[in-house]
Short mmCIF file of C-alpha atoms in Angstrom, two decimals:
data_model
loop_
_atom_site.label_atom_id
_atom_site.label_comp_id
_atom_site.label_asym_id
_atom_site.label_seq_id
_atom_site.Cartn_x
_atom_site.Cartn_y
_atom_site.Cartn_z
CA MET K 1 0.04 -0.02 0.00
CA THR K 2 1.32 3.48 -0.92
CA ALA K 3 -0.27 6.57 0.54
CA LEU K 4 1.02 9.98 -0.36
CA LYS K 5 0.73 13.07 1.94
CA ALA K 6 -2.29 15.03 0.62
CA ALA K 7 -4.27 18.15 1.22
CA ALA K 8 -8.16 18.10 1.31
CA THR K 9 -10.21 20.16 -1.07
CA ILE K 10 -13.71 20.62 0.34
CA HIS K 11 -16.50 21.74 -2.07
CA GLY K 12 -18.31 24.89 -1.50
CA GLU K 13 -16.37 25.72 1.62
CA ASN K 14 -13.12 27.49 2.45
CA LEU K 15 -10.86 24.97 4.17
CA ARG K 16 -9.49 27.60 6.36
CA GLN K 17 -12.92 28.45 7.73
CA VAL K 18 -13.80 24.84 8.10
CA ILE K 19 -10.58 24.15 10.30
CA LEU K 20 -11.15 27.17 12.43
CA ALA K 21 -14.82 26.28 13.00
CA ALA K 22 -13.80 22.66 14.02
CA LEU K 23 -11.23 24.07 16.46
CA ASP K 24 -13.89 26.43 18.00
CA ALA K 25 -16.54 23.77 18.16
CA GLN K 26 -14.09 21.39 20.16
CA GLY K 27 -12.97 24.21 22.44
CA ILE K 28 -9.34 23.80 21.29
CA PRO K 29 -7.07 26.76 22.12
CA TYR K 30 -5.32 28.16 19.08
CA SER K 31 -3.85 31.41 17.59
CA VAL K 32 -3.72 32.49 13.94
CA HIS K 33 -0.38 33.59 12.24
CA GLY K 34 -1.10 34.27 8.60
CA ARG K 35 -2.00 31.03 6.84
CA GLU K 36 -0.81 28.94 9.77
CA VAL K 37 -2.57 28.13 13.02
CA GLU K 38 -0.99 27.05 16.27
CA ALA K 39 -3.14 24.82 18.20
CA ASP K 40 -3.24 22.89 21.56
CA LEU K 41 -4.70 19.68 19.97
CA ASP K 42 -3.44 17.57 22.97
CA ARG K 43 -5.00 19.82 25.38
CA THR K 44 -1.66 20.17 27.26
CA GLY K 45 -1.56 23.89 27.69
CA HIS K 46 0.93 24.23 24.88
CA ARG K 47 -0.04 25.11 21.29
CA SER K 48 2.46 22.60 19.83
CA TYR K 49 0.77 21.92 16.53
CA LYS K 50 1.20 24.18 13.38
CA ILE K 51 -1.62 23.62 10.79
CA ASN K 52 -1.40 24.98 7.19
CA THR K 53 -5.16 26.05 6.79
CA GLU K 54 -4.84 26.26 3.00
CA LYS K 55 -3.59 22.69 2.61
CA GLY K 56 -4.73 20.83 5.79
CA LEU K 57 -1.06 19.83 6.44
CA TRP K 58 0.18 19.88 10.09
CA PHE K 59 3.23 18.99 12.03
CA ALA K 60 3.94 18.88 15.78
CA THR K 61 6.59 21.40 17.21
CA ASP K 62 7.18 19.33 20.33
CA GLY K 63 10.33 17.73 18.97
CA SER K 64 8.55 14.39 18.10
CA GLY K 65 8.79 14.87 14.33
CA ARG K 66 5.15 13.88 13.78
CA SER K 67 3.34 15.31 10.85
CA GLY K 68 0.45 14.48 8.47
CA GLY K 69 -2.45 15.49 6.40
CA TYR K 70 -6.10 16.12 6.58
CA ARG K 71 -7.22 12.54 7.53
CA ALA K 72 -4.88 12.51 10.68
CA LEU K 73 -6.03 16.19 11.30
CA ARG K 74 -9.61 14.97 11.53
CA SER K 75 -8.52 12.33 14.04
CA LEU K 76 -6.65 14.86 16.10
CA ILE K 77 -9.42 17.52 16.01
CA GLY K 78 -12.45 15.10 16.32
CA GLY K 79 -15.60 14.72 14.51
CA ALA K 80 -16.16 18.52 14.24
CA LEU K 81 -13.94 18.42 11.15
CA PRO K 82 -15.91 17.17 8.15
CA ALA K 83 -14.53 14.55 5.74
CA ALA K 84 -13.43 15.79 2.29
CA HIS K 85 -16.21 15.62 -0.29
CA ALA K 86 -13.95 15.77 -3.28
CA PRO K 87 -10.85 13.81 -4.19
CA LEU K 88 -7.66 14.62 -2.35
CA THR K 89 -5.26 16.92 -4.07
CA VAL K 90 -1.91 15.05 -3.89
CA VAL K 91 1.28 17.01 -2.90
CA ALA K 92 3.57 15.59 -5.75
CA ASP K 93 6.87 15.84 -3.70
CA ALA K 94 6.13 15.82 0.02
CA ALA K 95 9.69 15.49 1.00
CA LYS K 96 10.79 18.40 -1.05
CA GLU K 97 7.94 20.57 0.43
CA ARG K 98 8.96 19.62 3.93
CA ALA K 99 12.52 20.34 3.24
CA GLU K 100 11.65 23.73 1.92
CA ALA K 101 9.28 24.33 4.91
CA ASP K 102 12.15 23.45 7.35
CA LYS K 103 14.48 25.89 5.71
CA ALA K 104 11.98 28.71 5.81
CA ALA K 105 11.16 27.94 9.52
CA ILE K 106 14.91 27.90 10.48
CA GLN K 107 15.31 31.26 8.74
CA GLU K 108 12.48 32.72 10.62
CA ALA K 109 14.01 31.48 13.93
CA ARG K 110 17.28 33.16 13.00
CA ARG K 111 15.64 36.29 12.13
CA LEU K 112 13.75 36.40 15.48
CA TRP K 113 17.12 35.59 17.36
CA ASP K 114 18.92 38.35 15.45
CA SER K 115 16.21 40.72 16.49
CA GLY K 116 16.84 40.14 20.09
CA TRP K 117 19.12 42.06 22.42
CA LEU K 118 20.73 41.88 25.84
CA PRO K 119 21.64 44.71 28.29
CA GLN K 120 25.01 45.68 29.11
CA MET K 121 26.67 44.24 32.16
CA ASN K 122 25.82 47.48 34.07
CA GLY K 123 22.16 46.90 33.40
CA ASP K 124 21.80 49.57 30.70
CA LEU K 125 20.62 49.13 27.14
CA PRO K 126 23.01 48.01 24.39
CA SER K 127 25.14 50.92 23.08
CA ASP K 128 23.63 50.43 19.52
CA TRP K 129 20.02 50.17 20.68
CA GLY K 130 18.78 53.35 18.83
CA ASP K 131 18.45 54.36 15.22
CA LYS K 132 20.51 57.60 14.67
CA LYS K 133 17.84 58.67 12.17
CA ASP K 134 15.10 58.77 14.97
CA ASN K 135 14.23 62.00 16.45
CA THR K 136 14.33 62.71 20.27
CA MET K 137 10.60 61.58 20.74
CA GLN K 138 11.21 58.52 18.68
CA ARG K 139 14.39 57.51 20.62
CA GLY K 140 12.54 58.23 23.99
CA PHE K 141 9.69 55.89 23.03
CA ARG K 142 12.04 53.29 21.72
CA ARG K 143 14.11 53.43 25.15
CA ALA K 144 10.81 53.18 27.23
CA GLN K 145 9.72 50.16 25.18
CA MET K 146 13.13 48.37 25.58
CA MET K 147 13.41 49.04 29.24
CA GLY K 148 9.79 47.84 29.80
CA ALA K 149 10.70 44.60 28.03
CA LEU K 150 13.81 44.35 30.25
CA GLU K 151 11.84 44.86 33.30
CA ALA K 152 9.13 42.31 32.46
CA ALA K 153 11.99 39.68 31.70
CA ARG K 154 13.68 40.34 35.00
CA ALA K 155 10.36 40.06 36.85
CA TYR K 156 9.60 36.72 35.10
CA LEU K 157 13.06 35.29 35.90
CA ALA K 158 13.04 36.52 39.49
CA ARG K 159 9.93 34.28 40.11
CA ARG K 160 11.34 31.34 38.19
CA CYS K 161 15.13 30.84 39.21
CA TYR K 162 17.57 31.82 41.96
CA ALA K 163 20.02 33.97 39.81
CA PRO K 164 17.97 36.10 37.23
CA ASP K 165 21.17 37.78 35.85
CA HIS K 166 22.73 34.29 35.24
CA ALA K 167 19.53 33.37 33.35
CA LEU K 168 19.19 36.51 31.58
CA ARG K 169 22.68 36.15 29.91
CA LEU K 170 21.61 32.78 28.32
CA GLY K 171 18.93 34.16 25.98
CA ARG K 172 17.81 37.55 24.47
CA ILE K 173 15.04 39.93 24.88
CA GLY K 174 12.70 40.63 22.06
CA ARG K 175 9.15 41.44 21.18
CA SER K 176 6.36 39.11 20.13
CA GLN K 177 4.76 39.86 16.63
CA TYR K 178 1.86 41.61 18.72
CA GLY K 179 4.37 43.79 20.27
CA GLN K 180 4.60 42.21 23.76
CA PRO K 181 7.83 41.69 25.63
CA ALA K 182 9.40 38.20 25.14
CA LEU K 183 12.24 36.09 26.31
CA LEU K 184 13.94 34.23 23.48
CA TRP K 185 15.91 30.92 24.28
CA PRO K 186 18.05 29.49 21.51
CA MET K 187 17.80 25.90 20.54
CA ARG K 188 20.70 24.53 18.63
CA THR K 189 21.84 21.41 16.69
CA GLN K 190 25.26 20.65 15.39
CA SER K 191 24.32 22.72 12.35
CA GLY K 192 23.62 25.84 14.46
CA LEU K 193 20.47 27.61 15.73
CA SER K 194 17.58 25.85 14.27
CA CYS K 195 14.71 27.05 16.64
CA VAL K 196 13.84 29.74 19.24
CA GLN K 197 11.55 29.21 22.20
CA GLU K 198 9.69 32.46 22.55
CA VAL K 199 8.26 33.14 26.01
CA VAL K 200 5.75 35.94 25.59
CA LEU K 201 5.43 38.08 28.84
CA GLY K 202 2.91 40.66 30.15
CA SER K 203 4.25 44.02 31.29
CA ASP K 204 4.47 42.73 34.91
CA GLY K 205 6.36 39.57 33.87
CA THR K 206 3.66 37.10 33.82
CA LYS K 207 3.90 34.36 31.20
CA GLN K 208 1.27 34.85 28.39
CA GLY K 209 2.31 31.98 26.21
CA ARG K 210 5.24 29.86 24.92
CA TYR K 211 5.89 29.19 21.39
CA TYR K 212 8.41 27.48 19.09
CA ARG K 213 9.78 29.41 16.11
CA GLY K 214 11.71 27.05 13.74
CA ARG K 215 12.33 23.41 13.92
CA PRO K 216 13.01 22.04 17.41
CA SER K 217 13.54 18.44 16.61
CA GLY K 218 16.95 17.37 17.96
CA ALA K 219 17.87 20.71 19.30
CA ALA K 220 19.06 21.58 22.83
CA MET K 221 20.42 24.56 24.86
CA ALA K 222 23.49 24.57 27.03
CA ILE K 223 23.50 26.24 30.41
CA PRO K 224 27.04 27.21 31.85
CA ALA K 225 27.38 26.87 35.54
CA PRO K 226 26.91 30.11 37.51
CA GLU K 227 30.20 32.04 37.55
CA GLY K 228 32.23 31.80 40.91
CA MET K 229 30.10 28.84 42.28
CA VAL K 230 31.87 25.71 43.55
CA PRO K 231 29.98 22.68 42.43
CA ALA K 232 27.99 21.14 45.22
CA LYS K 233 29.00 17.66 46.49
CA LEU K 234 26.39 14.97 45.66
CA PRO K 235 26.06 11.47 46.89
CA GLY K 236 27.93 8.92 44.95
CA ILE K 237 29.21 11.51 42.51
CA ASP K 238 33.03 12.06 42.52
CA GLY K 239 33.53 13.90 39.37
CA PRO K 240 31.94 16.55 37.24
CA ALA K 241 28.22 16.32 36.81
CA LEU K 242 25.79 17.66 34.21
CA ALA K 243 22.16 18.54 35.04
CA VAL K 244 19.70 17.72 32.04
CA ALA K 245 16.02 18.52 31.86
CA GLU K 246 13.17 19.25 29.59
CA GLY K 247 12.51 22.86 30.46
CA VAL K 248 14.76 26.07 30.68
CA GLU K 249 13.09 26.99 34.10
CA THR K 250 13.16 23.48 35.35
CA ASN K 251 16.78 23.28 34.85
CA LEU K 252 17.82 26.66 35.90
CA ALA K 253 16.92 25.89 39.58
CA PRO K 254 19.15 22.86 40.10
CA VAL K 255 21.99 24.40 37.95
CA GLN K 256 21.97 27.60 40.18
CA ALA K 257 21.27 25.85 43.48
CA ALA K 258 24.14 23.21 42.96
CA GLY K 259 26.49 25.17 40.78
CA LEU K 260 26.33 22.61 37.77
CA PRO K 261 26.33 23.17 33.96
CA GLY K 262 23.13 22.02 32.52
CA VAL K 263 21.48 21.07 29.18
CA VAL K 264 17.80 21.73 28.19
CA THR K 265 16.04 19.48 25.71
CA PHE K 266 12.75 21.34 25.64
CA ASP K 267 10.41 18.28 25.85
CA ALA K 268 10.20 14.58 26.77
CA HIS K 269 10.93 13.33 23.27
CA GLY K 270 14.00 15.78 22.97
CA LEU K 271 15.21 14.26 26.32
CA VAL K 272 15.35 10.70 24.92
CA THR K 273 16.75 12.05 21.70
CA TRP K 274 19.51 13.82 23.59
CA ALA K 275 20.53 10.63 25.35
CA LYS K 276 20.71 8.74 22.22
CA GLN K 277 22.95 11.46 20.80
CA GLN K 278 25.38 10.96 23.78
CA ALA K 279 25.32 7.31 23.47
CA GLN K 280 26.19 7.56 19.71
CA SER K 281 28.94 10.04 20.48
CA VAL K 282 30.54 7.78 23.06
CA ALA K 283 30.36 4.93 20.57
CA ARG K 284 32.26 6.92 18.13
CA THR K 285 34.98 7.95 20.66
CA PRO K 286 35.46 5.16 23.10
CA GLY K 287 37.24 6.04 26.23
CA ALA K 288 36.20 9.60 26.20
CA SER K 289 35.59 11.17 29.70
CA THR K 290 31.88 12.10 30.34
CA PRO K 291 30.25 13.70 33.27
CA HIS K 292 27.66 12.02 35.53
CA VAL K 293 24.41 12.91 34.06
CA LEU K 294 21.70 14.03 36.49
CA VAL K 295 18.37 13.72 34.56
CA THR K 296 16.22 16.19 36.45
CA VAL K 297 12.87 14.67 35.87
CA ASP K 298 9.49 16.17 35.74
CA ASN K 299 6.89 14.75 38.19
CA ASP K 300 3.97 14.72 35.58
CA LEU K 301 0.51 13.41 36.44
CA SER K 302 0.52 12.01 32.90
CA SER K 303 3.70 10.09 33.75
CA THR K 304 5.31 11.43 30.53
CA GLY K 305 8.42 13.12 32.19
CA GLN K 306 9.09 10.09 34.35
CA LYS K 307 9.10 7.53 31.57
CA ALA K 308 11.08 9.82 29.40
CA GLY K 309 13.52 10.47 32.23
CA ALA K 310 13.89 6.72 33.13
CA ARG K 311 14.30 5.84 29.37
CA ALA K 312 17.06 8.48 28.97
CA VAL K 313 18.92 7.19 32.04
CA LEU K 314 18.73 3.56 30.66
CA ILE K 315 19.99 4.67 27.27
CA LEU K 316 23.03 6.55 28.85
CA ARG K 317 23.94 3.65 31.11
CA ALA K 318 23.84 1.15 28.36
CA ALA K 319 26.37 3.32 26.59
CA GLY K 320 28.59 3.39 29.76
CA ILE K 321 27.63 6.98 30.83
CA LYS K 322 26.91 7.28 34.54
CA ALA K 323 23.46 8.77 34.96
CA SER K 324 20.84 9.27 37.61
CA PHE K 325 17.04 9.62 37.77
CA VAL K 326 16.47 12.67 39.89
CA ILE K 327 12.84 13.43 40.50
CA PRO K 328 11.51 16.14 43.02
CA PRO K 329 10.19 14.80 46.36
CA THR K 330 6.43 14.76 46.83
CA PRO K 331 4.64 17.61 48.75
CA GLU K 332 4.39 15.26 51.70
CA GLU K 333 8.15 14.98 51.73
CA GLY K 334 8.65 18.77 51.71
CA GLY K 335 8.79 19.06 47.92
CA PRO K 336 6.85 21.64 45.77
CA LYS K 337 3.13 21.46 45.35
CA GLY K 338 3.34 22.05 41.66
CA GLY K 339 0.25 22.64 39.50
CA PRO K 340 -2.49 20.84 37.73
CA LYS K 341 0.01 18.93 35.44
CA GLY K 342 2.35 17.89 38.24
CA SER K 343 5.58 19.48 39.73
CA ASP K 344 9.16 19.86 38.57
CA TRP K 345 12.39 21.30 40.06
CA GLY K 346 11.54 24.72 38.78
CA ASP K 347 8.63 24.90 41.23
CA TYR K 348 11.07 25.50 44.05
CA PRO K 349 11.92 29.18 43.38
CA LYS K 350 8.40 29.73 42.02
CA GLU K 351 6.94 28.75 45.33
CA GLY K 352 9.55 30.55 47.42
CA ILE K 353 11.44 27.53 48.57
CA PRO K 354 15.09 28.62 49.27
CA ALA K 355 17.97 27.24 47.22
CA GLU K 356 19.50 25.66 50.38
CA VAL K 357 16.34 23.62 50.80
CA MET K 358 16.36 22.59 47.27
CA LEU K 359 19.94 21.54 47.36
CA GLN K 360 19.26 19.29 50.36
CA HIS K 361 16.38 17.74 48.42
CA LEU K 362 18.46 17.33 45.33
CA ARG K 363 21.08 15.39 47.49
CA MET K 364 18.29 13.26 49.06
CA GLN K 365 16.87 12.32 45.70
CA VAL K 366 20.25 11.54 44.05
CA ALA K 367 20.96 9.22 47.02
CA ARG K 368 17.84 7.08 46.32
CA ALA K 369 17.59 7.61 42.50
CA ASP K 370 17.49 4.03 41.49
CA GLU K 371 14.83 3.16 43.89
CA LEU K 372 12.73 5.92 42.63
CA MET K 373 13.40 5.01 38.94
CA ALA K 374 12.52 1.36 39.39
CA PRO K 375 8.78 1.37 38.90
CA TRP K 376 9.21 3.53 35.73
CA ALA K 377 11.91 1.26 34.36
CA GLU K 378 9.49 -1.64 34.88
CA ALA K 379 6.66 0.18 33.13
CA ILE K 380 9.02 0.84 30.15
CA ALA K 381 10.04 -2.94 29.93
CA LYS K 382 6.35 -3.82 29.84
CA GLU K 383 5.68 -1.24 27.07
CA ASP K 384 8.53 -2.54 24.88
CA ALA K 385 7.50 -6.10 25.39
CA ALA K 386 4.00 -5.29 24.35
CA MET K 387 5.31 -3.44 21.43
CA ALA K 388 7.46 -6.30 20.37
CA GLU K 389 4.53 -8.45 20.56
CA ASP K 390 2.51 -6.25 18.24
CA TRP K 391 5.44 -6.00 15.84
CA ALA K 392 5.76 -9.71 15.71
CA LYS K 393 2.04 -10.15 14.98
CA ALA K 394 2.08 -7.51 12.30
CA THR K 395 5.18 -8.89 10.53
CA ASP K 396 4.44 -12.61 10.90
CA GLY K 397 7.11 -13.29 13.60
CA GLY K 398 9.56 -10.61 12.68
CA GLU K 399 11.72 -8.88 15.30
CA ILE K 400 11.17 -5.15 16.08
CA PRO K 401 14.27 -3.13 15.15
CA LEU K 402 15.44 -2.01 18.56
CA SER K 403 18.03 0.60 17.04
CA LEU K 404 14.99 2.73 16.31
CA ASP K 405 13.72 5.17 19.16
CA PRO K 406 10.41 4.55 20.91
CA TRP K 407 8.45 6.94 18.84
CA VAL K 408 9.60 5.40 15.58
CA ARG K 409 9.32 1.86 16.88
CA ARG K 410 5.57 2.66 17.81
CA ALA K 411 4.95 4.38 14.43
CA GLN K 412 6.40 1.37 12.48
CA THR K 413 4.52 -1.07 14.60
CA LEU K 414 1.35 0.77 13.88
CA ALA K 415 2.20 1.19 10.20
CA ALA K 416 2.69 -2.65 9.86
CA MET K 417 -0.60 -3.29 11.71
CA ALA K 418 -2.36 -0.71 9.54
CA GLU K 419 -1.65 -2.79 6.37
CA THR K 420 -4.34 -5.19 7.55
CA LEU K 421 -6.38 -3.12 10.04
CA PRO K 422 -8.56 -0.09 9.32
CA LEU K 423 -6.95 3.27 10.35
CA ASP K 424 -9.48 3.93 13.22
CA VAL K 425 -8.44 0.66 15.01
CA ALA K 426 -4.70 0.86 14.23
CA ARG K 427 -3.87 1.72 17.89
CA ARG K 428 -2.38 -0.02 20.85
CA GLY K 429 -4.42 -0.45 23.98
CA GLY K 430 -5.80 2.78 25.35
CA ARG K 431 -3.78 5.09 23.12
CA GLU K 432 -5.95 7.92 21.87
CA ARG K 433 -3.67 9.11 19.02
CA LEU K 434 -4.68 7.82 15.59
CA VAL K 435 -2.00 7.19 13.06
CA GLU K 436 -1.91 8.42 9.48
CA ILE K 437 0.28 6.10 7.43
CA ILE K 438 2.57 8.00 4.98
CA LYS K 439 4.84 5.87 2.89
#
């Protein structure tokens, strides 16, 4: 079976209007940016899907690499989006179109990054902040606008980490397309900057939204240790250590409390991808010295962070890299209360818990890391066994290619099953995501 990525043409209706009406009908949060819509199709609080409303094509910006056409979009949105009443309009070269879209998105990210700025070390605006052609009134307005953005960024970081000035030097300050202050965090691959995480702020420093501009897949952000800090001693760790987490704010707290360098992978899938990249790097350079990796895990109610963190630790250990599963203690143990989605290490400064207390908790959780990871490692083993069973059934006894990462293994398993099963039943257990097969 061969299926090409396609865009739906609906008789008598504008596809854009149909998609927006379906999002409204389902109560899905979204924002419109030209011909594209950014939507929270997973209802996670993050608008991590970009939809081309002219063609019905979409892709996820959460780093998973997922994308598809109108049929899968109907599954994601629900029954409010009608079936196409006309034959599908085939995109002749989907790979070429995606490559061009990737290039354009990365260029957009680099333009946004280049438009950002940082204050001087004395806290004043950069020396080249003004346009010499502007008159006094224009320069005054521009200066007030930039100082307002700087104050908003400082207010936001003061609530989210222990050393705002250290955090501020990691990114840049900019303005959203609607003129709001924004913090810009750089996301880089080996080829350079490929994406920018844009944290849009209110004038008082409250977060208004978080968006990805560019292509986040495989990208990460390095955080240097705070200058002048001596790395804290942690149980069972003799040499250098590195803190790795999904979110910038999540990782800033342990980095600043313990005086460690860090890496941000921006989502759960990115955490696993980063671990695989480190394992591959060690395989290419055997004997190379590596730090002890502290995977500072999100304590998600959905279990996404715990499973991704445990899988990352297992991948690193299999490659000979020392790694620990470090999850925040529960509120009953003195840990942060968190929010409706769970808790993470970034909740410590957010809830006013001192850095000294957080460091004590970090040491406590490092000491019992294996005990805390055990149930999640067991859950992963069961999922992988079930997936291998599915693969064997779908391929008449074939073995699942374990070299592939979990998402690809899952997608390929479902793809093989979909050769003989209808699309709406090509799923595993209670998984809600339908899969559009593109070959």
